[in-house]
PDB file of C-alpha atoms in Angstrom:
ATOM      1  CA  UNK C   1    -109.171-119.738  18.353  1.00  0.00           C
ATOM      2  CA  UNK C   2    -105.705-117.930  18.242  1.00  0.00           C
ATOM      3  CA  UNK C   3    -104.851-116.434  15.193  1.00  0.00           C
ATOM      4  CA  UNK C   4    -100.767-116.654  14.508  1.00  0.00           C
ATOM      5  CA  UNK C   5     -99.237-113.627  12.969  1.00  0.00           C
ATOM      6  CA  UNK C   6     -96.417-115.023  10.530  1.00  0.00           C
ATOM      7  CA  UNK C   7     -93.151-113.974  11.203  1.00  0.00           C
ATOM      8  CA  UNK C   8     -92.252-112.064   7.834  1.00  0.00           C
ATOM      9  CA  UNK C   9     -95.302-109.931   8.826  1.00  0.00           C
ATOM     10  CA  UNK C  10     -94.417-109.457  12.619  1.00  0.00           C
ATOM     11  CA  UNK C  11     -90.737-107.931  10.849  1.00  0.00           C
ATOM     12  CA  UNK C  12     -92.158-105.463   8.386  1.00  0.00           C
ATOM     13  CA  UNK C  13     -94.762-104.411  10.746  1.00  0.00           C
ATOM     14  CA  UNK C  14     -92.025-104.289  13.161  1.00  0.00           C
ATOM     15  CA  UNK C  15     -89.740-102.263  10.999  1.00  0.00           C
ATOM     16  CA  UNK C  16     -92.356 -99.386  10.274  1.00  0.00           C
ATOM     17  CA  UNK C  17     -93.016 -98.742  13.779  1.00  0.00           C
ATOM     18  CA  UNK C  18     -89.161 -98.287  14.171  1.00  0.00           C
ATOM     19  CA  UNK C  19     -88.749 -96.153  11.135  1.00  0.00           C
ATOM     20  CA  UNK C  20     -92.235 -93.695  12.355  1.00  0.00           C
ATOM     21  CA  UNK C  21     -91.117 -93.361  15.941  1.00  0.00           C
ATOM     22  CA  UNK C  22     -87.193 -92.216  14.460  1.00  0.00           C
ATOM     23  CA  UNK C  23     -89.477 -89.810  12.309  1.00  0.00           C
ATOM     24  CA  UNK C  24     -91.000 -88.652  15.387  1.00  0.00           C
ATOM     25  CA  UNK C  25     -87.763 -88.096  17.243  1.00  0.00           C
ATOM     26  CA  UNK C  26     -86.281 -85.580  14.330  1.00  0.00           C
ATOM     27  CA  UNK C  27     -89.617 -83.752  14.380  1.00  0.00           C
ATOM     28  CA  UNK C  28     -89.316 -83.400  18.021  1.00  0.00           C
ATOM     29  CA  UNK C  29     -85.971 -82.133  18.104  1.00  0.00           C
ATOM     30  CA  UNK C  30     -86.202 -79.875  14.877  1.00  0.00           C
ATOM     31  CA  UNK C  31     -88.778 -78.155  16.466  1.00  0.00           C
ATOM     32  CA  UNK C  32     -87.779 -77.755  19.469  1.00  0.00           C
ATOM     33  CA  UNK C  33     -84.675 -75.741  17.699  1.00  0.00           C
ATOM     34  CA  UNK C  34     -86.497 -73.705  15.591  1.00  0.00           C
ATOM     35  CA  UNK C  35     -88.108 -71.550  18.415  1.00  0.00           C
ATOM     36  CA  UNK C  36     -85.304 -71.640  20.936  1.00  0.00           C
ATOM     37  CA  UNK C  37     -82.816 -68.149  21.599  1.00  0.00           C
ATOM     38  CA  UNK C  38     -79.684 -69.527  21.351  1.00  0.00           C
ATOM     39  CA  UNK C  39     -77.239 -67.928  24.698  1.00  0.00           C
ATOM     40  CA  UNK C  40     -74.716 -66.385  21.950  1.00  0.00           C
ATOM     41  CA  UNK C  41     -78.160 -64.817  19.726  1.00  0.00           C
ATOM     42  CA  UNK C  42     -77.905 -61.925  22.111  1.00  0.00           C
ATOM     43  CA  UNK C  43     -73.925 -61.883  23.538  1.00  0.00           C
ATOM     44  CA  UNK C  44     -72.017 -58.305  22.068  1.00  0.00           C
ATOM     45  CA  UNK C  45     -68.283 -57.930  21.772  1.00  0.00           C
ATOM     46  CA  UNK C  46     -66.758 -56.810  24.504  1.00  0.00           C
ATOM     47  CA  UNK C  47     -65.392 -53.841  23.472  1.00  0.00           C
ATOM     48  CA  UNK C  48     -63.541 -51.055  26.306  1.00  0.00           C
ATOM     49  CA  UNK C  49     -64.813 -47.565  26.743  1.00  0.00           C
ATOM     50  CA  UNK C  50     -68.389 -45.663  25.957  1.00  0.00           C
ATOM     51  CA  UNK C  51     -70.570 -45.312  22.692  1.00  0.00           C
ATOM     52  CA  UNK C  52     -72.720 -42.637  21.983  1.00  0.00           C
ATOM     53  CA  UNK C  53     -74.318 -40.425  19.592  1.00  0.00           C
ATOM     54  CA  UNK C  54     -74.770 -36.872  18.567  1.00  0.00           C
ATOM     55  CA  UNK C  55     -78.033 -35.174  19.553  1.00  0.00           C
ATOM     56  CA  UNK C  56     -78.521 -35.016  15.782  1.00  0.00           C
ATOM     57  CA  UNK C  57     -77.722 -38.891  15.575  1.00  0.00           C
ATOM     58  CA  UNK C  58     -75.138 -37.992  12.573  1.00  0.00           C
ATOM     59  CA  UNK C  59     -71.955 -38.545  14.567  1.00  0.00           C
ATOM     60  CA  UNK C  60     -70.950 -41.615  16.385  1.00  0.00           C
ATOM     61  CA  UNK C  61     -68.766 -41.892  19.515  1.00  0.00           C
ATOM     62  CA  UNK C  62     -67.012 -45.259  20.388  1.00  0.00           C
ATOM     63  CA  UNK C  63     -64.496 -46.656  22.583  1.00  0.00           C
ATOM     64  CA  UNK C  64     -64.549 -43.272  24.461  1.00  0.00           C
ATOM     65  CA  UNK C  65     -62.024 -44.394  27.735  1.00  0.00           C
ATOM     66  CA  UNK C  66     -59.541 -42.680  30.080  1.00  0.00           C
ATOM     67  CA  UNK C  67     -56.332 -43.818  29.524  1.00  0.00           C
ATOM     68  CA  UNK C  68     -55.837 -46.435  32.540  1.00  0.00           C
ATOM     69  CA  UNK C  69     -53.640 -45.557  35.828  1.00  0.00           C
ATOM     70  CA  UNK C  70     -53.325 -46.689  39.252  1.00  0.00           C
ATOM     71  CA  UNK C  71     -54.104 -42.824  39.791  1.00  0.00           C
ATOM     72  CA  UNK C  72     -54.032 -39.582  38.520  1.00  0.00           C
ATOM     73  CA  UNK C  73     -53.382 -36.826  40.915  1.00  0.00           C
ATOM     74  CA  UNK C  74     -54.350 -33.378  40.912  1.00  0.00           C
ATOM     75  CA  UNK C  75     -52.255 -30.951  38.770  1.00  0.00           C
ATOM     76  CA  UNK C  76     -51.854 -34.213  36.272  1.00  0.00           C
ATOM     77  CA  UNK C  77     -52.156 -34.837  32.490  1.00  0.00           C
ATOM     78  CA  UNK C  78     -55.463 -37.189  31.958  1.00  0.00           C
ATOM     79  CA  UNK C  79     -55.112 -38.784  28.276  1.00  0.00           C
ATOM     80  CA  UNK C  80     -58.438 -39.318  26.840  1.00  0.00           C
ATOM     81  CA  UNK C  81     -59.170 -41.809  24.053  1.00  0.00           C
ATOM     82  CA  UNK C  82     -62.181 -42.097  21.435  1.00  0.00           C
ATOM     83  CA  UNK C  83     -62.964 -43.082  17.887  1.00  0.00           C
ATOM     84  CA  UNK C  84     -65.445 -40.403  16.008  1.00  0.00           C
ATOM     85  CA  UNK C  85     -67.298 -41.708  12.942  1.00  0.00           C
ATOM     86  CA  UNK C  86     -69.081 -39.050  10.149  1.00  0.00           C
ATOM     87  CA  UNK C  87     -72.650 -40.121   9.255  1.00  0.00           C
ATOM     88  CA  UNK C  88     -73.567 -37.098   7.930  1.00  0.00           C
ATOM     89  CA  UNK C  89     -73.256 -35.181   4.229  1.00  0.00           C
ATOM     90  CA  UNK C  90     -70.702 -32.516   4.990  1.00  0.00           C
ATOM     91  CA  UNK C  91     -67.430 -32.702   6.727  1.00  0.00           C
ATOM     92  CA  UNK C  92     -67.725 -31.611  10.442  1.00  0.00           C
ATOM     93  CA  UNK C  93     -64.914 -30.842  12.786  1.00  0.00           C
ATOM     94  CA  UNK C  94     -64.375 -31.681  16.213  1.00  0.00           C
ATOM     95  CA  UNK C  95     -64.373 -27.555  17.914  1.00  0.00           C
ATOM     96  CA  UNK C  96     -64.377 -28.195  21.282  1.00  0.00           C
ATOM     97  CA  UNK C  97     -64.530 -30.893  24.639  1.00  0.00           C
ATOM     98  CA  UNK C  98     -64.678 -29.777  27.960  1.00  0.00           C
ATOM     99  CA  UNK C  99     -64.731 -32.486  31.481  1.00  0.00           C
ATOM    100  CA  UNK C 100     -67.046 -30.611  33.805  1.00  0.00           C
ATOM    101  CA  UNK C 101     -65.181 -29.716  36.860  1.00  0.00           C
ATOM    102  CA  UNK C 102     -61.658 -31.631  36.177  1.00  0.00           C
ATOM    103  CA  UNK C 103     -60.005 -28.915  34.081  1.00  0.00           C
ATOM    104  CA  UNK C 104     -59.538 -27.844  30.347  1.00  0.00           C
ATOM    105  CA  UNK C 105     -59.361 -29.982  27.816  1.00  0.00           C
ATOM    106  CA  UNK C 106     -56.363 -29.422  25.068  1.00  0.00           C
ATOM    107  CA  UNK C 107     -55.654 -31.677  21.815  1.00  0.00           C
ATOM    108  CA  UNK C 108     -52.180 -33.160  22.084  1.00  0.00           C
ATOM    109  CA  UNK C 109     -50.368 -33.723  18.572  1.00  0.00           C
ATOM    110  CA  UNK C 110     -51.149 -33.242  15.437  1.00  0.00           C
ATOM    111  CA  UNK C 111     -50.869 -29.386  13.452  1.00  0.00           C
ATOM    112  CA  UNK C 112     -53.323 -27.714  15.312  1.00  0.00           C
ATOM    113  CA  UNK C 113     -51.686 -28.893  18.608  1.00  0.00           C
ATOM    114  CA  UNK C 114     -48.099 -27.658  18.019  1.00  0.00           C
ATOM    115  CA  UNK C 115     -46.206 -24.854  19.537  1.00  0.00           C
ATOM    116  CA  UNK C 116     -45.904 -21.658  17.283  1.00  0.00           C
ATOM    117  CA  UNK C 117     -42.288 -21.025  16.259  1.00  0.00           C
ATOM    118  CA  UNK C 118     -40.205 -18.514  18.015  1.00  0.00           C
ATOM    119  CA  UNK C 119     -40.160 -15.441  15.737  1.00  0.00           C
ATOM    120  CA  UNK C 120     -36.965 -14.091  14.102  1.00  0.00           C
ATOM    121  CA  UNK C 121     -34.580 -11.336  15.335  1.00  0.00           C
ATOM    122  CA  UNK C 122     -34.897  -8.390  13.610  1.00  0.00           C
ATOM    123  CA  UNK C 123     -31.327  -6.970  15.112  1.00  0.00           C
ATOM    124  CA  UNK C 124     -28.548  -6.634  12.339  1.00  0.00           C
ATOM    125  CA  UNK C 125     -25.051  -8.516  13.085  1.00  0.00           C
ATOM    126  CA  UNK C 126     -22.961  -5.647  14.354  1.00  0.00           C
ATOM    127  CA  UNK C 127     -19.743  -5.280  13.391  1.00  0.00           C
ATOM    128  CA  UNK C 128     -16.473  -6.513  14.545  1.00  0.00           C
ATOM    129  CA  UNK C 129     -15.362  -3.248  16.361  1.00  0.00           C
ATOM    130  CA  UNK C 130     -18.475  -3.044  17.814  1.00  0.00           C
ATOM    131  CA  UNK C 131     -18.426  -6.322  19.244  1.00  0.00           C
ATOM    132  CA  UNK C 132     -15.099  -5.762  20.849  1.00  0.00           C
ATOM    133  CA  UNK C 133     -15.793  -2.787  22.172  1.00  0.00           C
ATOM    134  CA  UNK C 134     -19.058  -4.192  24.130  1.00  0.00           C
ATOM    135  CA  UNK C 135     -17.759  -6.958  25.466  1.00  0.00           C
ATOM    136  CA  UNK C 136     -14.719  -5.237  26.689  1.00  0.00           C
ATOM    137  CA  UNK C 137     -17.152  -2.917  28.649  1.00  0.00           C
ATOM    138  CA  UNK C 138     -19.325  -6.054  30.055  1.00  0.00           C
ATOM    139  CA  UNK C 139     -16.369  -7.187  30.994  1.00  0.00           C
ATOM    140  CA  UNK C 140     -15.169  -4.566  33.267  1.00  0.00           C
ATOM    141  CA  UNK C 141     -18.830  -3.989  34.650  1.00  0.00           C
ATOM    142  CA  UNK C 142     -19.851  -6.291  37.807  1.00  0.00           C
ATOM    143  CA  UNK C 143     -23.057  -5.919  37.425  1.00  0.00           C
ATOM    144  CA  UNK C 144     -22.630  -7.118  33.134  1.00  0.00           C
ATOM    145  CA  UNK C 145     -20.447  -9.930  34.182  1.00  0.00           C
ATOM    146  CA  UNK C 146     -22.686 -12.728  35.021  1.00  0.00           C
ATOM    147  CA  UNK C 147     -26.377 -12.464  33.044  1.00  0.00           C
ATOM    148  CA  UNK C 148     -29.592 -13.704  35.250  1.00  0.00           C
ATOM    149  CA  UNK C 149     -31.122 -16.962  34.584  1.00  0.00           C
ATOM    150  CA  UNK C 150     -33.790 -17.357  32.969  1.00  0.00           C
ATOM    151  CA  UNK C 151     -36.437 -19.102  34.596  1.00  0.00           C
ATOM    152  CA  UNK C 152     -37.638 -22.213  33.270  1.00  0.00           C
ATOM    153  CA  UNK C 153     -40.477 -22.389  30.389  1.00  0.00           C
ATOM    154  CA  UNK C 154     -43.157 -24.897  31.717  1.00  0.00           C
ATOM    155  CA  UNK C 155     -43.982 -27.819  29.101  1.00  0.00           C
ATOM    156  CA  UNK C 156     -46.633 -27.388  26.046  1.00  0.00           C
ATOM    157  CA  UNK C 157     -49.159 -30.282  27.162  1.00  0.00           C
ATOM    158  CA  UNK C 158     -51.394 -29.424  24.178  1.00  0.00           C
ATOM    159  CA  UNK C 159     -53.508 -26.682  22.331  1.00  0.00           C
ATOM    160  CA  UNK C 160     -56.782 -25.533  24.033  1.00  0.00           C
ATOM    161  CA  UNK C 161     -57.583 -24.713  19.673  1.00  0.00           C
ATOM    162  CA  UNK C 162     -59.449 -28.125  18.629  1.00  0.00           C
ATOM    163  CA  UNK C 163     -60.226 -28.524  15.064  1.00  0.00           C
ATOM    164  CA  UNK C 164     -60.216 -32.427  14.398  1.00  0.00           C
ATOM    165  CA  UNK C 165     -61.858 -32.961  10.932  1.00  0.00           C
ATOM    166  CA  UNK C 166     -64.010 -35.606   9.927  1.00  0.00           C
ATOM    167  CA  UNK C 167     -64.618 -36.226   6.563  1.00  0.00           C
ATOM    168  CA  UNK C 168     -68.301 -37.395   5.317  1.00  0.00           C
ATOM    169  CA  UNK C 169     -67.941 -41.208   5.914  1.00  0.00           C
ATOM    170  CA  UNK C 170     -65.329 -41.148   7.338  1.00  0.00           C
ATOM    171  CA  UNK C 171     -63.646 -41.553  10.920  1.00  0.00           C
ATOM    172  CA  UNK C 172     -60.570 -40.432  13.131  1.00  0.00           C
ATOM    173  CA  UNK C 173     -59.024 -42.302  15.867  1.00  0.00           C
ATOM    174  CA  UNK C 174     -57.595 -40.103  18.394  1.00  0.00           C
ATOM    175  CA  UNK C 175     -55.375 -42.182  20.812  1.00  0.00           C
ATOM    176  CA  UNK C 176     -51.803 -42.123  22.659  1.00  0.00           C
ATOM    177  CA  UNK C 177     -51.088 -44.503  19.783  1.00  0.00           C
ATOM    178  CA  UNK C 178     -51.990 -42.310  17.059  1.00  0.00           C
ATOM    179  CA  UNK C 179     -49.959 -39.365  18.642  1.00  0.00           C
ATOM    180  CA  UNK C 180     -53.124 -36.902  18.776  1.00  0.00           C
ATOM    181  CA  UNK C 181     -54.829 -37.037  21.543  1.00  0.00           C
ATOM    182  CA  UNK C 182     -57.124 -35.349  23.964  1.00  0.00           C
ATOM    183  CA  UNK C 183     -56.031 -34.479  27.523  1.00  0.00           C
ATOM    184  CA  UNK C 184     -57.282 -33.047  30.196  1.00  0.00           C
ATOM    185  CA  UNK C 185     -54.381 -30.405  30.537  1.00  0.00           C
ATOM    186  CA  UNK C 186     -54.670 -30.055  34.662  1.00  0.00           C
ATOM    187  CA  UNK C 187     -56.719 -32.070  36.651  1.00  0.00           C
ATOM    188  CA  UNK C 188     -58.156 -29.954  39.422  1.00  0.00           C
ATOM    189  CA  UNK C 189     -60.283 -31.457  42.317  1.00  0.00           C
ATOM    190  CA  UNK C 190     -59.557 -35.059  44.177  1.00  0.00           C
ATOM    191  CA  UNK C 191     -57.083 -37.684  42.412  1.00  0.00           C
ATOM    192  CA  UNK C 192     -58.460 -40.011  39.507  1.00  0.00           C
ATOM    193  CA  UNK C 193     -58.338 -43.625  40.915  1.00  0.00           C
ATOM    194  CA  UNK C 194     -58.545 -46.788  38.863  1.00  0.00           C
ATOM    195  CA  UNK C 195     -62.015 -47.598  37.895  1.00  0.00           C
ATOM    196  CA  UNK C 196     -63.063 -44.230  38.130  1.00  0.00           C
ATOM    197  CA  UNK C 197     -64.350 -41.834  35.317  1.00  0.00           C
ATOM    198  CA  UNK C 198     -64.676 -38.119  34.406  1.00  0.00           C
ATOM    199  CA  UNK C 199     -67.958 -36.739  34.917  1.00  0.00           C
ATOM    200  CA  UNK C 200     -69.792 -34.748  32.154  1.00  0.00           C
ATOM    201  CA  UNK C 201     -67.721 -34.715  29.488  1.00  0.00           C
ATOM    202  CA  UNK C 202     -68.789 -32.847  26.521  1.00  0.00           C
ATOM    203  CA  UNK C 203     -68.053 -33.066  22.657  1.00  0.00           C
ATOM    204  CA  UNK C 204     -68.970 -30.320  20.500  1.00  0.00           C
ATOM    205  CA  UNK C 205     -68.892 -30.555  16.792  1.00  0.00           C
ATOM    206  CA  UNK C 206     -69.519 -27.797  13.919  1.00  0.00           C
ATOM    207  CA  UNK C 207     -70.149 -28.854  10.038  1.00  0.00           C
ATOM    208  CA  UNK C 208     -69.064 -27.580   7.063  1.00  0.00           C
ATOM    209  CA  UNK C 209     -72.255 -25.294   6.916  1.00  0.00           C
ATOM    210  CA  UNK C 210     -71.523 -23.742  10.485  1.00  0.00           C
ATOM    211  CA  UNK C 211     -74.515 -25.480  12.592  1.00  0.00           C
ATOM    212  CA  UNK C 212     -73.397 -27.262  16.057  1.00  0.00           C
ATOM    213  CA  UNK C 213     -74.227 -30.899  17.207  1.00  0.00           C
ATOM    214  CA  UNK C 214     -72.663 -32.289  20.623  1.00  0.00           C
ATOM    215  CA  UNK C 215     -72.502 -35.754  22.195  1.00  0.00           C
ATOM    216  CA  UNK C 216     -72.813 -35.724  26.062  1.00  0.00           C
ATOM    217  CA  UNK C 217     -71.589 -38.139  28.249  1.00  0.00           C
ATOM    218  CA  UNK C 218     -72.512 -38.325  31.603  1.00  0.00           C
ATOM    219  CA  UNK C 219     -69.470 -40.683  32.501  1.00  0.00           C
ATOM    220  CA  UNK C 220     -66.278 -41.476  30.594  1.00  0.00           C
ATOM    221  CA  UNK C 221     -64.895 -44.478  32.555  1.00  0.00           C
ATOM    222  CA  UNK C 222     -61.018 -45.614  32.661  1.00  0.00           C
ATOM    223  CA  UNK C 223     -60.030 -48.477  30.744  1.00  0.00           C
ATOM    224  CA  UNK C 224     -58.690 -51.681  31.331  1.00  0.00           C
ATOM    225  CA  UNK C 225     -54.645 -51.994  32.170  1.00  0.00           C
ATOM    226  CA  UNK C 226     -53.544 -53.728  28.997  1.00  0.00           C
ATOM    227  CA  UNK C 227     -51.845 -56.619  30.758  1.00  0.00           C
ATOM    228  CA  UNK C 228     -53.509 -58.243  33.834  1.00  0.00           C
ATOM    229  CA  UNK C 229     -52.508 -57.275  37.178  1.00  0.00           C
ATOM    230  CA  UNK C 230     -50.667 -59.780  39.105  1.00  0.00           C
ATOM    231  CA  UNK C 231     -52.191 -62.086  41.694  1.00  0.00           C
ATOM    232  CA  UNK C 232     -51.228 -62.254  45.062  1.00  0.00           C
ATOM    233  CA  UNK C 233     -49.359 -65.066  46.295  1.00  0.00           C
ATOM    234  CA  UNK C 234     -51.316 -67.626  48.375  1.00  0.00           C
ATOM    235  CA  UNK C 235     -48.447 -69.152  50.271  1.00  0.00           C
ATOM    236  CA  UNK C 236     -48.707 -67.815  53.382  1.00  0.00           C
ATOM    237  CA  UNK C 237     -45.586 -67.925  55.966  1.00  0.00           C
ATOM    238  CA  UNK C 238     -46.088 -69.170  59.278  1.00  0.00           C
ATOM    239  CA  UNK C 239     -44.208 -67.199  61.798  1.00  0.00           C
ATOM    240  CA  UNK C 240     -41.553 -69.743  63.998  1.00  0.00           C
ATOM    241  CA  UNK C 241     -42.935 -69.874  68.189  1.00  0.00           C
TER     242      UNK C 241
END
């Protein structure tokens, strides 16, 4: 004998199996998120250049670069760029960088970077007479009559006497756009291409106290150009037969 479910029944029995396998679903899914690694958990900012610390771990390094070129031939200025950040409890100062091989290393800008002032002459104004008399007699020399010239002074890059301070905290940003700068002041060897680096580059630091830390870097790459380089054209001319 066949037993006839009634219809008000069939809907609420119905209805719950809807409203457990919906239940079901969001379980599914919620766990399903709650152990994945999302793609962006482990993405950094891209940021140009090279961190690194101290050997003491007190002083940070970041965005260390070369400023970028198409190439940098011997004999030329090499701007170098970096951020230096002060974890420690006393000031420190930045005494000293050096770029293996490629040449010295001067700070450009800032006090400790520019030229000393020409000193003073201690000669007293002479007198009238005097000065008529000894011009009369350069005058009538040949050999007074037309001075030497003086042979041109070659340009100041920078100071080979770093002294950057830090202060506890704190940070400097030493950069062409800053005005103080680090350089290498002549580059000696083969030409710096683009997307090349300076090998073993060296920072040396000295606290308030007088103790030493330094931050080695066994590359310092050149940065990015700041504006893309162009593409080449891919219309190609065909030559007339």
């Amino acid at each position: 004998m066949t037993r006839t479910i009634p219809a008000a029944r069939r809907r609420l029995v119905l209805g719950a199996a809807l409203l457990a396998s919906a239940a079901l679903g969001v379980g599914l899914l919620s766990g399903c998120s709650a152990g994945q690694i999302t793609q962006t958990d482990n993405q950094v900012a891209a940021v140009p250049g090279v961190s690194a610390q101290s050997a003491d771990g007190l002083i940070a390094l970041r965005e260390g670069v070369v400023a970028y070129a198409d190439a940098y031939k011997p004999g030329s200025v090499v701007p170098i760029e970096v951020r230096l950040f002060n974890n420690a409890r006393q000031s420190v100062k930045l005494t000293g960088v050096t770029a293996g091989s490629a040449g010295s290393v001067v700070l450009v800008g800032g006090p400790s970077a520019a030229p000393s002032p020409a000193a003073p002459s201690s000669t007293a104004p002479s007198s009238p007479a005097v000065s008529s008399s000894v011009s009369k007699s350069a005058s009538s020399s040949p050999s007074a009559s037309k001075s030497p010239t003086p042979s041109p002074t070659p340009a100041v890059v920078g100071s080979s006497k770093i002294g950057i301070e830090i202060p506890v905290g704190g940070f400097v940003a030493l950069s062409q756009g800053t005005k103080t700068y680090l350089a290498v002041e002549k580059l000696s060897g083969e030409e710096l291409l683009a997307g090349s680096a300076l090998a073993d580059v060296t920072f040396t630091f000295t606290y308030a106290d007088g103790t030493t830390t330094t931050i080695k870097l066994p590359e310092l790459p050149m940065t990015v150009p700041a504006s893309p380089l162009p593409k080449p054209s891919s219309v190609v001319e065909h030559e007339e037969e």
